[in-house]
XYZ file of C-alpha atoms in Angstrom:
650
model
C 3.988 -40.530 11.296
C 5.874 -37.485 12.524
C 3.541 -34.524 13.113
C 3.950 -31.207 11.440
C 5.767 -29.474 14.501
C 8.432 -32.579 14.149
C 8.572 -31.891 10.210
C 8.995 -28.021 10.394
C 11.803 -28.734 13.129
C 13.325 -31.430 11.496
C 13.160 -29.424 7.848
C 14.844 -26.243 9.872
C 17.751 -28.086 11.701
C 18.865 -29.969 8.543
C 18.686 -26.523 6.085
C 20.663 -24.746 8.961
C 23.009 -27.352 8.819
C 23.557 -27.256 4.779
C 23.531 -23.276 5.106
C 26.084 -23.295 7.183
C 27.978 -26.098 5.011
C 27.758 -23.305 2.064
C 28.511 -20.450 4.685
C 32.097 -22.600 5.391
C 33.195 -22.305 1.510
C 31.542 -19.171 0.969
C 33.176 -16.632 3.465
C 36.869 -18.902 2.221
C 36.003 -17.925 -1.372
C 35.753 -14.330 -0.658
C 38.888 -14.230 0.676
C 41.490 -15.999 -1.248
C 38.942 -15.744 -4.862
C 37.584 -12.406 -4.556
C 40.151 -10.992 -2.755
C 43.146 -12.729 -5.105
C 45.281 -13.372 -2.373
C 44.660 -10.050 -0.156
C 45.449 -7.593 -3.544
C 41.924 -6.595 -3.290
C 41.021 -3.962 -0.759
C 39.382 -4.827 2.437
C 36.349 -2.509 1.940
C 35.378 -4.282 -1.622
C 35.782 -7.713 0.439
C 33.228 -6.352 2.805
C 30.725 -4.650 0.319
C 30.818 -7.949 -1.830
C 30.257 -10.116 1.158
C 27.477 -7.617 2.525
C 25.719 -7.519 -0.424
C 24.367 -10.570 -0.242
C 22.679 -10.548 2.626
C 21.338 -6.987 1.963
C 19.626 -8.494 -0.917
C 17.918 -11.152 0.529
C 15.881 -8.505 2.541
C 13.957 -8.304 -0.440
C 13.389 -12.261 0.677
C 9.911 -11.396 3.051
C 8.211 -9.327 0.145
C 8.578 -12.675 -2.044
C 7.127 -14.513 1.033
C 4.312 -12.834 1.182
C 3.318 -12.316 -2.301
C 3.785 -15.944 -3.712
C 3.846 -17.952 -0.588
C 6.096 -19.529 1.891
C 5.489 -23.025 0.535
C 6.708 -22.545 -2.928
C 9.377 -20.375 -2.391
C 10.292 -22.186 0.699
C 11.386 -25.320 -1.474
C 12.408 -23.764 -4.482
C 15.142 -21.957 -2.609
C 15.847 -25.570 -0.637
C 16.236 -27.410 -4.133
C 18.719 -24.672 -4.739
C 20.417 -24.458 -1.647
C 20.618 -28.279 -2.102
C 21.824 -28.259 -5.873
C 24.731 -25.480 -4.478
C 25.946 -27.697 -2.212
C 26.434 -30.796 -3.613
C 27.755 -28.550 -6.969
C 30.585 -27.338 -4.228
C 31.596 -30.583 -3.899
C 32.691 -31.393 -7.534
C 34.009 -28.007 -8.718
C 37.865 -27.993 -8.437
C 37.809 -24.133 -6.883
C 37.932 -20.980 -8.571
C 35.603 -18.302 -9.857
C 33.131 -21.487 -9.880
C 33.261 -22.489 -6.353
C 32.756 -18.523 -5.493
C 29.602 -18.085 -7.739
C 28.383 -21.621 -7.043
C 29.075 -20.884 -2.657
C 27.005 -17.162 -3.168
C 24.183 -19.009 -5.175
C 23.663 -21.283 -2.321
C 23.985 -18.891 0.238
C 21.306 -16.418 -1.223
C 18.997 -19.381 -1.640
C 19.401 -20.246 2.076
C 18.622 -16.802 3.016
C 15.527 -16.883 1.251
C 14.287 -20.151 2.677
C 14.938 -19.174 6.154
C 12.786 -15.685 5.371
C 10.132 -19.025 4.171
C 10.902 -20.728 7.660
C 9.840 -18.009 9.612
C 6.350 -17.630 8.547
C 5.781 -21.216 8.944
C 7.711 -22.945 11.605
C 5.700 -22.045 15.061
C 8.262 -22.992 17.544
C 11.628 -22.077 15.967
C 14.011 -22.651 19.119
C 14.154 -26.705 18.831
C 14.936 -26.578 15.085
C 17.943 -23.758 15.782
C 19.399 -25.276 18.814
C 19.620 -29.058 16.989
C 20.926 -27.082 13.878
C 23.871 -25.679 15.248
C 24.643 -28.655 17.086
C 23.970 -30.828 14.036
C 26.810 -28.223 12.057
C 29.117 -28.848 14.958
C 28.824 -31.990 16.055
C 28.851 -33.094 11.820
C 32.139 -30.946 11.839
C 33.602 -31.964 14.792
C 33.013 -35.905 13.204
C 34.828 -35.029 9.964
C 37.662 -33.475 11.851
C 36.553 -29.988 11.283
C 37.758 -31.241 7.281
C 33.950 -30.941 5.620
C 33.471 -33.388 2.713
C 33.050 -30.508 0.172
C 37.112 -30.247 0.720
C 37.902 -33.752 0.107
C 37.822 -33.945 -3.323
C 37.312 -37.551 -3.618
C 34.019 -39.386 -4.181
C 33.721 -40.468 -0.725
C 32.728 -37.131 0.183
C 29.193 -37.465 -1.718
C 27.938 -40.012 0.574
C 27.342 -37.521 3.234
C 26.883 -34.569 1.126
C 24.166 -36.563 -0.307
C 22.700 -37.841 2.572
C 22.046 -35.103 4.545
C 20.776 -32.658 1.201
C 18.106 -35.623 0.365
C 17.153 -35.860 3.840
C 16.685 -32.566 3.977
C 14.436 -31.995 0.902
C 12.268 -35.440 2.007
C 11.821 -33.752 5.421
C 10.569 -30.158 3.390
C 8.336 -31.985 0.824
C 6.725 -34.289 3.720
C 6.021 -30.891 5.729
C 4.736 -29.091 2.992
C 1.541 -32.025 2.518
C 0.949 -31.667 5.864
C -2.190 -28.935 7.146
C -0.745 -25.134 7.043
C -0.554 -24.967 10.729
C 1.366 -21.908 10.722
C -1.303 -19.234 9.911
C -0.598 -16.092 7.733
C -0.891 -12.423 8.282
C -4.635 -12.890 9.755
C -3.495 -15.798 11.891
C -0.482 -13.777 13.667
C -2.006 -14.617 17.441
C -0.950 -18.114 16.649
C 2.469 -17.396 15.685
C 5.320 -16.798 18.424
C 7.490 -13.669 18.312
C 10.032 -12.944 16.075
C 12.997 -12.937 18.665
C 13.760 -16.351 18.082
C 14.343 -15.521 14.374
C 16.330 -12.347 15.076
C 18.586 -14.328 17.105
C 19.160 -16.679 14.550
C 22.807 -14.842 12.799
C 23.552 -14.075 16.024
C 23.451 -17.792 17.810
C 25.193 -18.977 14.340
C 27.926 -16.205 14.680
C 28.840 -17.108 18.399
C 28.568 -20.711 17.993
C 31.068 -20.886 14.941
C 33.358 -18.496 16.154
C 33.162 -19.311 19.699
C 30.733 -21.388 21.646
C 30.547 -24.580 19.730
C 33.404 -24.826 17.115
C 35.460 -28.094 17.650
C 38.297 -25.988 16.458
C 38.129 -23.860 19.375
C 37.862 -27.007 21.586
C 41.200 -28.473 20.458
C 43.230 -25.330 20.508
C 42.360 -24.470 24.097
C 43.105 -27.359 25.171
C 46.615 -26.967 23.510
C 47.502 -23.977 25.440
C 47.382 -26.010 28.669
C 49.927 -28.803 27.884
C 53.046 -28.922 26.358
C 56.322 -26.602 26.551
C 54.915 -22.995 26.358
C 51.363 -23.711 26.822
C 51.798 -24.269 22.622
C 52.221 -27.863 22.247
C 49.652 -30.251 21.002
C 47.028 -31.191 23.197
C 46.355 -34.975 24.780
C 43.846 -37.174 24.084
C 40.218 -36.303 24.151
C 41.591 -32.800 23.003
C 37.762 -31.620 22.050
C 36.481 -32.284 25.633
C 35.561 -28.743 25.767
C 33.219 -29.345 22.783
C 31.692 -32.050 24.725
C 30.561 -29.693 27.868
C 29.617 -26.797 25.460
C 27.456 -28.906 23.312
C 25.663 -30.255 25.908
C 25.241 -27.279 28.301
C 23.801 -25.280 24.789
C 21.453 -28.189 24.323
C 20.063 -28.238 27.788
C 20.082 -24.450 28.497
C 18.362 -24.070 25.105
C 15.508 -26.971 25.721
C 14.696 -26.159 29.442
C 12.107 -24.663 30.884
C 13.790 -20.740 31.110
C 13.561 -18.917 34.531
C 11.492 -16.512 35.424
C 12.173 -13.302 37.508
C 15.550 -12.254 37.875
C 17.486 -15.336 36.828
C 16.252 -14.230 33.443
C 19.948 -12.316 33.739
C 21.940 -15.447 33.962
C 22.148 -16.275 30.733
C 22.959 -13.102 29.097
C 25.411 -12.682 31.811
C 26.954 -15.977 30.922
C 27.327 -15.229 27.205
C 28.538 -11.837 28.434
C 31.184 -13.282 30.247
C 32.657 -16.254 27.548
C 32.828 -12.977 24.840
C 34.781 -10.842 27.251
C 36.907 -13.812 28.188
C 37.434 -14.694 24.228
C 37.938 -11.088 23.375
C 40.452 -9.883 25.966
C 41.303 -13.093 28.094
C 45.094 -15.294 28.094
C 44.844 -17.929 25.146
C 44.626 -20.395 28.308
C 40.691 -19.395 29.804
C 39.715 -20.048 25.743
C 37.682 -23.277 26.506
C 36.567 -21.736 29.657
C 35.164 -18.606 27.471
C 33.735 -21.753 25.625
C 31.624 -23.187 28.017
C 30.579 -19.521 29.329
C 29.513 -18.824 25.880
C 27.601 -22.196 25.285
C 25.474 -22.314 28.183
C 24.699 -18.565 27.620
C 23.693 -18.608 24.255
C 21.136 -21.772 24.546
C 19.648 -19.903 27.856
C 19.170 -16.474 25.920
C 17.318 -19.055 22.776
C 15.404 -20.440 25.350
C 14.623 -16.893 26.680
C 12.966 -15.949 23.258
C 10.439 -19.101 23.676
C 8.446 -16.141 26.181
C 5.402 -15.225 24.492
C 5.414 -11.007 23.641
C 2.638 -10.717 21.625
C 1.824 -11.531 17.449
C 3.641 -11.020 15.074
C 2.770 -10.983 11.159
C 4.735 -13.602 8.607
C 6.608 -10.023 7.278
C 7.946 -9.751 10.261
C 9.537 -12.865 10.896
C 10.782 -13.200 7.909
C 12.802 -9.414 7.888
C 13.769 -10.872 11.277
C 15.460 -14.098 10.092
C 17.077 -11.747 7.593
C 17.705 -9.149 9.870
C 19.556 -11.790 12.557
C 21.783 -13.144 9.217
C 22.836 -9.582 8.446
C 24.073 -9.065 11.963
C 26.044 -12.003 11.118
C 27.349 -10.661 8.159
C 28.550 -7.255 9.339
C 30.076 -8.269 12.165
C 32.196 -11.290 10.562
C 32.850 -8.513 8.275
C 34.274 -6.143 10.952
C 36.181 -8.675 12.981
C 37.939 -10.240 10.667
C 39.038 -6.981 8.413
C 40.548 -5.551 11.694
C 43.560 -7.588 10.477
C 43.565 -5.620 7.505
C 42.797 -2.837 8.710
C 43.778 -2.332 11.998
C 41.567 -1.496 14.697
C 40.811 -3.424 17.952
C 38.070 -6.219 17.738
C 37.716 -7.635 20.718
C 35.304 -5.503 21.684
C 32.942 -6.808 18.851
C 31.923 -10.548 19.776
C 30.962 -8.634 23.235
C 28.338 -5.455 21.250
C 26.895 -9.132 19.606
C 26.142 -11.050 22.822
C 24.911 -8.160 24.755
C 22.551 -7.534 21.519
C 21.856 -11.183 21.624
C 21.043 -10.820 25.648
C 18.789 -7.922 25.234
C 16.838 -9.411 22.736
C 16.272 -12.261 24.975
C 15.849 -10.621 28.026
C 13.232 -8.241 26.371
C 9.916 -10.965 27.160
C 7.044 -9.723 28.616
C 6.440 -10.027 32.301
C 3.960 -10.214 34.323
C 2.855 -7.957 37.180
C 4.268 -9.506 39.911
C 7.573 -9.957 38.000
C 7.064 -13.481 36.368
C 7.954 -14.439 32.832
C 4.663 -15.621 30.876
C 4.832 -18.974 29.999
C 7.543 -20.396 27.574
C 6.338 -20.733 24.070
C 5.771 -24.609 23.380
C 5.643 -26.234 19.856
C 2.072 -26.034 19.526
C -0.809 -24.246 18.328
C -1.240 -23.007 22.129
C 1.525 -20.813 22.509
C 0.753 -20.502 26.509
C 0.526 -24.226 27.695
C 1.896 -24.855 31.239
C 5.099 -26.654 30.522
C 5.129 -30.642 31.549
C 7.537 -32.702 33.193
C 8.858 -34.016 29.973
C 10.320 -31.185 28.410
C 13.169 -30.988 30.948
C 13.554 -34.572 30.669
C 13.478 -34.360 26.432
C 16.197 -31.414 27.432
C 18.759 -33.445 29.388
C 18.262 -36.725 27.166
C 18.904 -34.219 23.851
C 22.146 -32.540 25.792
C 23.220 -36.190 26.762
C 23.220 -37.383 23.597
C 25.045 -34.133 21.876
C 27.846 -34.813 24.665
C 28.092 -38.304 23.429
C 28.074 -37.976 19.559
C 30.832 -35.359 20.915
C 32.882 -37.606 22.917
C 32.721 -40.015 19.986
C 34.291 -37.263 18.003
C 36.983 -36.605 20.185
C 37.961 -39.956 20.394
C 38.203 -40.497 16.557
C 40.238 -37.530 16.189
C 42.498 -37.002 19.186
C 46.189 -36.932 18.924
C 48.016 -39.686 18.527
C 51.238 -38.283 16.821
C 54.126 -39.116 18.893
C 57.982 -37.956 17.915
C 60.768 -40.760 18.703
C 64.326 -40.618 19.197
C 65.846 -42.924 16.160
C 68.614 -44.750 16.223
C 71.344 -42.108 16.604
C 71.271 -38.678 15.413
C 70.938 -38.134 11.804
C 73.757 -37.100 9.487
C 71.261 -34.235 7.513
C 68.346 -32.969 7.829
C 65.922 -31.277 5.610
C 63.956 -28.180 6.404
C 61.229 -27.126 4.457
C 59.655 -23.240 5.567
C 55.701 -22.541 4.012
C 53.309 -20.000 4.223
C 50.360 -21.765 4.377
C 47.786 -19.076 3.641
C 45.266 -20.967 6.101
C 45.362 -23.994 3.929
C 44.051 -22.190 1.190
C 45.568 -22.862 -2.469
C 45.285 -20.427 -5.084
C 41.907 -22.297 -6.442
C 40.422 -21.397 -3.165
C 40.437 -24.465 -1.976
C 41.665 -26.270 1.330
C 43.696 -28.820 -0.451
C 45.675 -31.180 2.312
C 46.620 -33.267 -0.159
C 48.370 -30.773 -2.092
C 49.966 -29.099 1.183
C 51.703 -32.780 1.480
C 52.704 -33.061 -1.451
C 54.419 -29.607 -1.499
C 56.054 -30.273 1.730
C 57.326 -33.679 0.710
C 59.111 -35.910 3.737
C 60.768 -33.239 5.105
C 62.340 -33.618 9.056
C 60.959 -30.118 10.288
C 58.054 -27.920 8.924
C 57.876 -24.313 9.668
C 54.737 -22.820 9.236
C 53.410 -19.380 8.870
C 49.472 -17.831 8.252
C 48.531 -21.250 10.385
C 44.811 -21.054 11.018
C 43.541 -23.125 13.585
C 39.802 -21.984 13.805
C 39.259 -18.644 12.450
C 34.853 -18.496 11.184
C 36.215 -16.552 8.541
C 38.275 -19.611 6.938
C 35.381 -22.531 7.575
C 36.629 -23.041 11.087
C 38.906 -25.460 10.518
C 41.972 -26.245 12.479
C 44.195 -26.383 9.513
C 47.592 -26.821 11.744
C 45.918 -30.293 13.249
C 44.834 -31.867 10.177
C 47.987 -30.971 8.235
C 50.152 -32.353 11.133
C 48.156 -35.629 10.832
C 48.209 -36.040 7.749
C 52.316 -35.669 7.470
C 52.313 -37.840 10.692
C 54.453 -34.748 12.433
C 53.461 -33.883 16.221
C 53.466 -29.797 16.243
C 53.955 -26.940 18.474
C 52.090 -23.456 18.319
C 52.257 -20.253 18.872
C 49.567 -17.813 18.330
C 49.973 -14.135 16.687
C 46.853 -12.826 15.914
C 44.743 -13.866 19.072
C 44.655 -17.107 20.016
C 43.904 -19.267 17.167
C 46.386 -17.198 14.181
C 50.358 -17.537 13.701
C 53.183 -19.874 13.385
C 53.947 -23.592 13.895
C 56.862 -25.587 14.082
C 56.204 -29.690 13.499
C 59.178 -32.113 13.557
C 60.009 -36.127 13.202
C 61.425 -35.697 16.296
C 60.819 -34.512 20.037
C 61.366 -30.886 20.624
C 62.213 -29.590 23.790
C 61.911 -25.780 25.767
C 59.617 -24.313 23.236
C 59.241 -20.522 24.074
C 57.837 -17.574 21.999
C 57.840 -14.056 21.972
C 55.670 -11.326 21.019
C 57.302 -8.815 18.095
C 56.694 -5.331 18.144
C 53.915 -4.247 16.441
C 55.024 -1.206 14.855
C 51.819 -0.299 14.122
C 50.759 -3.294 12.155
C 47.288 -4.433 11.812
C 48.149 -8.111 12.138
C 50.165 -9.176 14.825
C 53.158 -11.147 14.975
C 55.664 -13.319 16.990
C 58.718 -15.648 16.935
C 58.812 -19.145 18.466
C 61.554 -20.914 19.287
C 62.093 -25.074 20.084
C 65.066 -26.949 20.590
C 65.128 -30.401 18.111
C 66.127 -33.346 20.217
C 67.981 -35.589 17.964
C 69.302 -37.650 20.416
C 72.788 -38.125 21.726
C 73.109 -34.576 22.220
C 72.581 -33.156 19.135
C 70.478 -30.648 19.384
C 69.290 -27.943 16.599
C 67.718 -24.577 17.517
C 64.585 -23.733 15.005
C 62.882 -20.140 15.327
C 59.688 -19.617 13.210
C 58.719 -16.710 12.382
C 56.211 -14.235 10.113
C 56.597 -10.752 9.843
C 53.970 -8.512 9.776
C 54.805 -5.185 8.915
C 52.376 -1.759 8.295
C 51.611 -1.879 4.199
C 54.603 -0.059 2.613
C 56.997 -0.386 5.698
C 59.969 -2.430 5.925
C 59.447 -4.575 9.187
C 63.256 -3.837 10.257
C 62.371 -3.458 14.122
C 60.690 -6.632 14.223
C 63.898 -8.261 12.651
C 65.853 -7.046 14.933
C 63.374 -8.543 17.644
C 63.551 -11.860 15.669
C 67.656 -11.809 15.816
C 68.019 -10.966 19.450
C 65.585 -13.542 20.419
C 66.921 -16.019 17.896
C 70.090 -15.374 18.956
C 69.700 -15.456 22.878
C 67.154 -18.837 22.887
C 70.231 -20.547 20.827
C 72.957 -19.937 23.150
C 75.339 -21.547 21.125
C 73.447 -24.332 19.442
C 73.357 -24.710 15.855
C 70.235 -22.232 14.648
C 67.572 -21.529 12.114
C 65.848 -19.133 11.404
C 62.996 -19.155 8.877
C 59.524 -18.159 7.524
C 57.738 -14.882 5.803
C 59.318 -11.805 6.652
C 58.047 -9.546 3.850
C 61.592 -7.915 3.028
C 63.800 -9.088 0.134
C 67.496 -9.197 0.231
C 69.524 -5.664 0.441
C 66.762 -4.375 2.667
C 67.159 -3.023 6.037
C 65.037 -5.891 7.297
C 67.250 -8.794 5.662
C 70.575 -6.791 6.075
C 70.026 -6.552 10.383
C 69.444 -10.552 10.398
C 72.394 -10.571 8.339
C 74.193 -7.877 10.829
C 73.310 -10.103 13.571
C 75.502 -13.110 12.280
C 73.061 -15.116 10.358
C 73.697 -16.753 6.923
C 71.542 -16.484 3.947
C 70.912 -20.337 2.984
C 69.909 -18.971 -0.289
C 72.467 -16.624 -1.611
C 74.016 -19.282 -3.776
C 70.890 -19.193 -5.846
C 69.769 -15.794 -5.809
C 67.294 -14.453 -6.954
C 65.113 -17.570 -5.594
C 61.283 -15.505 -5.879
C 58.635 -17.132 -3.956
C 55.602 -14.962 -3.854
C 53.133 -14.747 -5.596
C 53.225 -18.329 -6.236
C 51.742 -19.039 -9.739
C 54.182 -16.024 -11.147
C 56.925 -15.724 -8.284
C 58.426 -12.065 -8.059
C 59.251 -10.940 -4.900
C 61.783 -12.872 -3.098
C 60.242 -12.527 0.947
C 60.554 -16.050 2.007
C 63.846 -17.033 3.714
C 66.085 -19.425 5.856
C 68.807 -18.188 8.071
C 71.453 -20.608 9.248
C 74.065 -19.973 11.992
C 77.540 -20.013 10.447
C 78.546 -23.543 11.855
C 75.351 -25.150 10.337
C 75.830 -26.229 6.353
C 73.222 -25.833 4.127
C 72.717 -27.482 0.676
C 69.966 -27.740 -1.991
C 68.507 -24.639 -1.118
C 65.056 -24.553 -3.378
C 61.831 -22.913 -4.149
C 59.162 -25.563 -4.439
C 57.228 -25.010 -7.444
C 53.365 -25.462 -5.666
C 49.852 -23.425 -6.227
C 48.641 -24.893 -2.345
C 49.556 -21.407 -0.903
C 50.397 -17.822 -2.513
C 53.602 -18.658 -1.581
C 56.366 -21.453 -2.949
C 57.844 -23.472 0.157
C 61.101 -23.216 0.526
C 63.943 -25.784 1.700
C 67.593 -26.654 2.786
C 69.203 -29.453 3.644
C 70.854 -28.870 6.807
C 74.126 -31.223 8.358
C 74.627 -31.117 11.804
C 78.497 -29.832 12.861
C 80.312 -33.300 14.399
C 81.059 -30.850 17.710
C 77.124 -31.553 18.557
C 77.596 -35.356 19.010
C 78.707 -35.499 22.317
């Protein structure tokens, strides 16, 4: 029979893991069903969001004045209920109220947690890994997206594990003490740190997102292409270097600095580095952010259950804000680099901050007992490397079920046409709020190239899911990338067939919150026929026509072509007559679309404004030019069908 200790850690890993299942469709839901598809502004996403979490602050008082038990599992059951709810609703106001339900009754039970779990570390550290390893298994696509039954089993599974583990623990002896009892109880560091660790790890440290895009920025044409097998290796060291930095025995004296200086280093890397040192910033991050968890296992003196709890809270609303702030600097438009960096050196100081001894010592780590200063055994570093071997293999398992195996061929001879469909994806996101693959397909149909724009391929904000990869798979269409907005935000091109000298180019900003870019590949359809695609989304100030970046786009469009049969096509927020659309024009292009104007294709359940476009060169036809009637996105995709001049096949 598992003791209580095991219980309490087991209860806390598994409710991290469903709170942070509720946290990946609740943050979504703010955005595309609160925010109705960015019409609402950024500070009433922020206050909405915020307010939550500001709320459960009122979480400790409840604590305290029923009792943790009680309102410990009634806030589980809920949390529970939420979640598995989320997985039947078909999106909408229902999904929003249903994701906020859950996530309030998560933040109460982890106020609950704190005043009765008496070693909190193990329970964090195998929580976050559980979320990421469990996400990094599905593909970064969580079951409450699949919207077919198979996605109960594990929803399920892990919510009646969860409440088995809670109702088990809450028989056993109260071993945590209350208010008189606080000597027996460790600090409330660990607790604090808790938002924190979960901010870092999902937008950083251990996100299997992350791991596959930064591996795609060292292979392919342009650093862009999609990465090789065992493309979430980084996951694999980051896991297990958090696991074992988190578990062992921390240092004492100085080398109390490494680990903040470690996480230090991965945000500054993330923040301001090239897109290629991402899954180094990974690993930096990882390995910091277990040491500075393991840090907070130093005993500093009592604490009372009040304080844990406003703590736990406290650590979540850090979360909050700064997902907040990061995120709306997109909006906005202010740098936010800098923020990841104010978060780990908050999350270092709080570690750091144990009490020493006199000759410069840490006291004794914390263990998971009712002795908060027992020397620490052999085992526990042994327990720390078998945990952080076994989080590198459920890893490795996970890369290997989802690495890349999409592979363009040459077909017999070069095709006679060729048909081009241009989307802006909105992250995946449909108008229900949902990440609906299925319906992405089905709006794209079996079209020969894909241009892509709003591609999100690991963004916290959006559930952390690396929407280009699973899309691509799913159409069976290798892809190349290009970021706009850091490292993980912008434009795609995937094709049937190989592409060739992909390059891209930064736009002018103009003063534009968002950034943007054009990127360019060369479609190898054998036999020397060859087709020049440029993707592109532009981003101009609100209000401002984005005619300097279309002049960017036409120069570069027109250079990287160099004769060859071109396209040019995605987003570019102007409408025809505008000075935007009229230099593209200027520059030689064709309007594939002007024998059907107007063709509207924003928003996309009541289509007004016409800002979605393909250019053609004037030696490439184009026919059954169309707006694709589709709800997946904001916008409508839009398609040609393009035939290749008989002067290419030579």
């Amino acid at each position: 029979m598992l003791r209580h200790r095991h219980l309490a850690t087991v209860t806390l890993a598994l409710g991290l893991v469903v709170l942070t299942d509720v946290l990946r469709v609740f943050l979504p839901s703010v955005i595309t069903i609160f925010g109705q598809a960015a019409s609402t502004p950024a500070e009433l996403l922020g206050a909405f969001a915020l307010g939550w979490f500001v709320l459960a602050l009122a979480a400790p008082v409840l604590v305290v004045r029923v009792g943790a038990r009680p309102v410990g599992l009634v806030a589980l059951v809920v949390l529970g209920a939420a979640r598995l709810a989320l997985t039947a609703v078909p999106g909408g106001r229902t999904q929003l109220w249903l994701a906020t339900a859950g996530l309030l009754a998560g933040l109460v039970w982890l106020a609950a947690a704190a005043s009765q779990v008496t070693h909190p570390v193990p329970g964090l550290v195998y929580g976050l890994t559980a979320g990421a390893l469990g996400h990094a298994m599905f593909g970064t696509h969580d079951p409450v997206w699949w919207g077919r039954w198979e996605a109960w089993l594990p929803s399920v599974a892990v919510v009646a594990l969860l409440l088995v583990a809670a109702v088990a623990s809450a028989r056993q002896p109260d071993v945590a003490g209350r208010d008189g009892d606080a000597a027996t109880m460790p600090p409330a560091r660990s607790w604090l740190l808790a938002g924190p660790s979960l901010l870092l790890g999902g937008m950083l440290a251990l996100s299997p997102a992350v791991a596959g895009t930064a591996n795609s920025f060292w292979f392919g044409h342009a650093g862009t292409a999609e990465p090789p097998l065992f493309a979430l290796a980084p996951l694999t060291g980051a896991v297990a270097l958090f696991v074992f930095c988190a578990l062992f025995p921390p240092p004492q004296g100085r080398l109390r600095l490494l680990f903040p200086v470690l996480l230090l280093a991965g945000t500054l890397l993330f923040g301001y580095g090239p897109p290629s040192a991402l899954g180094v910033a990974m690993l930096l991050a990882a390995a910091g952010l277990g040491g500075c968890l393991a840090l907070t296992t130093v005993q500093r003196g009592p604490s009372t259950v009040a304080r844990r709890g406003y703590a736990a809270i406290g650590g979540m609303l850090v979360f909050a804000v700064a997902t907040v702030l990061f995120y709306a600097a997109y909006d906005i438009g202010y740098p936010n680099g800098w923020l990841p960096v104010v978060v780990a050196m908050v999350v270092g100081a709080v570690a750091h901050g144990g009490r020493q001894s006199a000759s410069g010592a840490a006291v004794a780590p914390v263990d998971a007992t009712t002795e908060l200063t027992r020397p620490v055994t052999a085992a526990r570093p042994v327990r720390a490397l078998l945990a952080a071997l076994l989080a590198a293999l459920v890893a490795l398992v996970a890369a290997v079920m989802h690495g890349p195996w999409l592979t363009a061929t040459n077909r017999p001879g070069p095709p006679t046409q060729v048909r081009l469909v241009a989307y802006n994806i909105r992250m995946g996101f449909g108008l229900d709020g949902r990440l609906d693959l299925a319906a992405l397909d089905r709006a794209i149909g079996r079209a020969d190239v894909v241009l892509l724009s709003e591609v999100d391929r690991g963004w916290l904000l959006n559930g952390g899911h690396d929407t280009l990869h699973l899309l691509a798979t799913r159409l069976e269409m290798p892809y190349v990338f290009a970021p706009a907005a850091g490292a993980l935000w912008g434009d795609a091109v995937l094709s049937r067939w190989p592409v060739r000298q992909a390059q891209t180019r930064a736009l002018p900003a103009v003063g534009a919150p968002t950034g943007a870019q054009a990127l360019g590949v060369t479609v190898d359809f054998s036999d020397g026929v060859r087709l020049a695609v440029v993707s592109t989304h532009l981003q101009p100030p609100p209000g401002t026509d984005p005619v300097v970046q279309a002049r960017a786009v036409a120069g570069f469009a027109t250079a990287y072509a160099d004769g060859r049969p071109l396209v040019v096509a995605g987003d570019f927020n102007t409408e025809p007559g505008d000075p935007a659309f009229t230099a593209l024009t200027d520059a030689g292009l064709v309007d594939a679309f002007a024998a059907v104007r107007p063709l509207p294709t924003s928003p996309a359940d009541d289509p007004r404004q016409q800002i979605d476009h393909i250019f053609v060169s004037p030696d490439l036809p184009a026919t059954d030019p169309v707006a694709i009637a589709s709800t997946a996105s904001d916008h409508l995709p839009v398609a040609v069908t393009l035939k290749l001049p008989p002067g290419e096949r030579n």
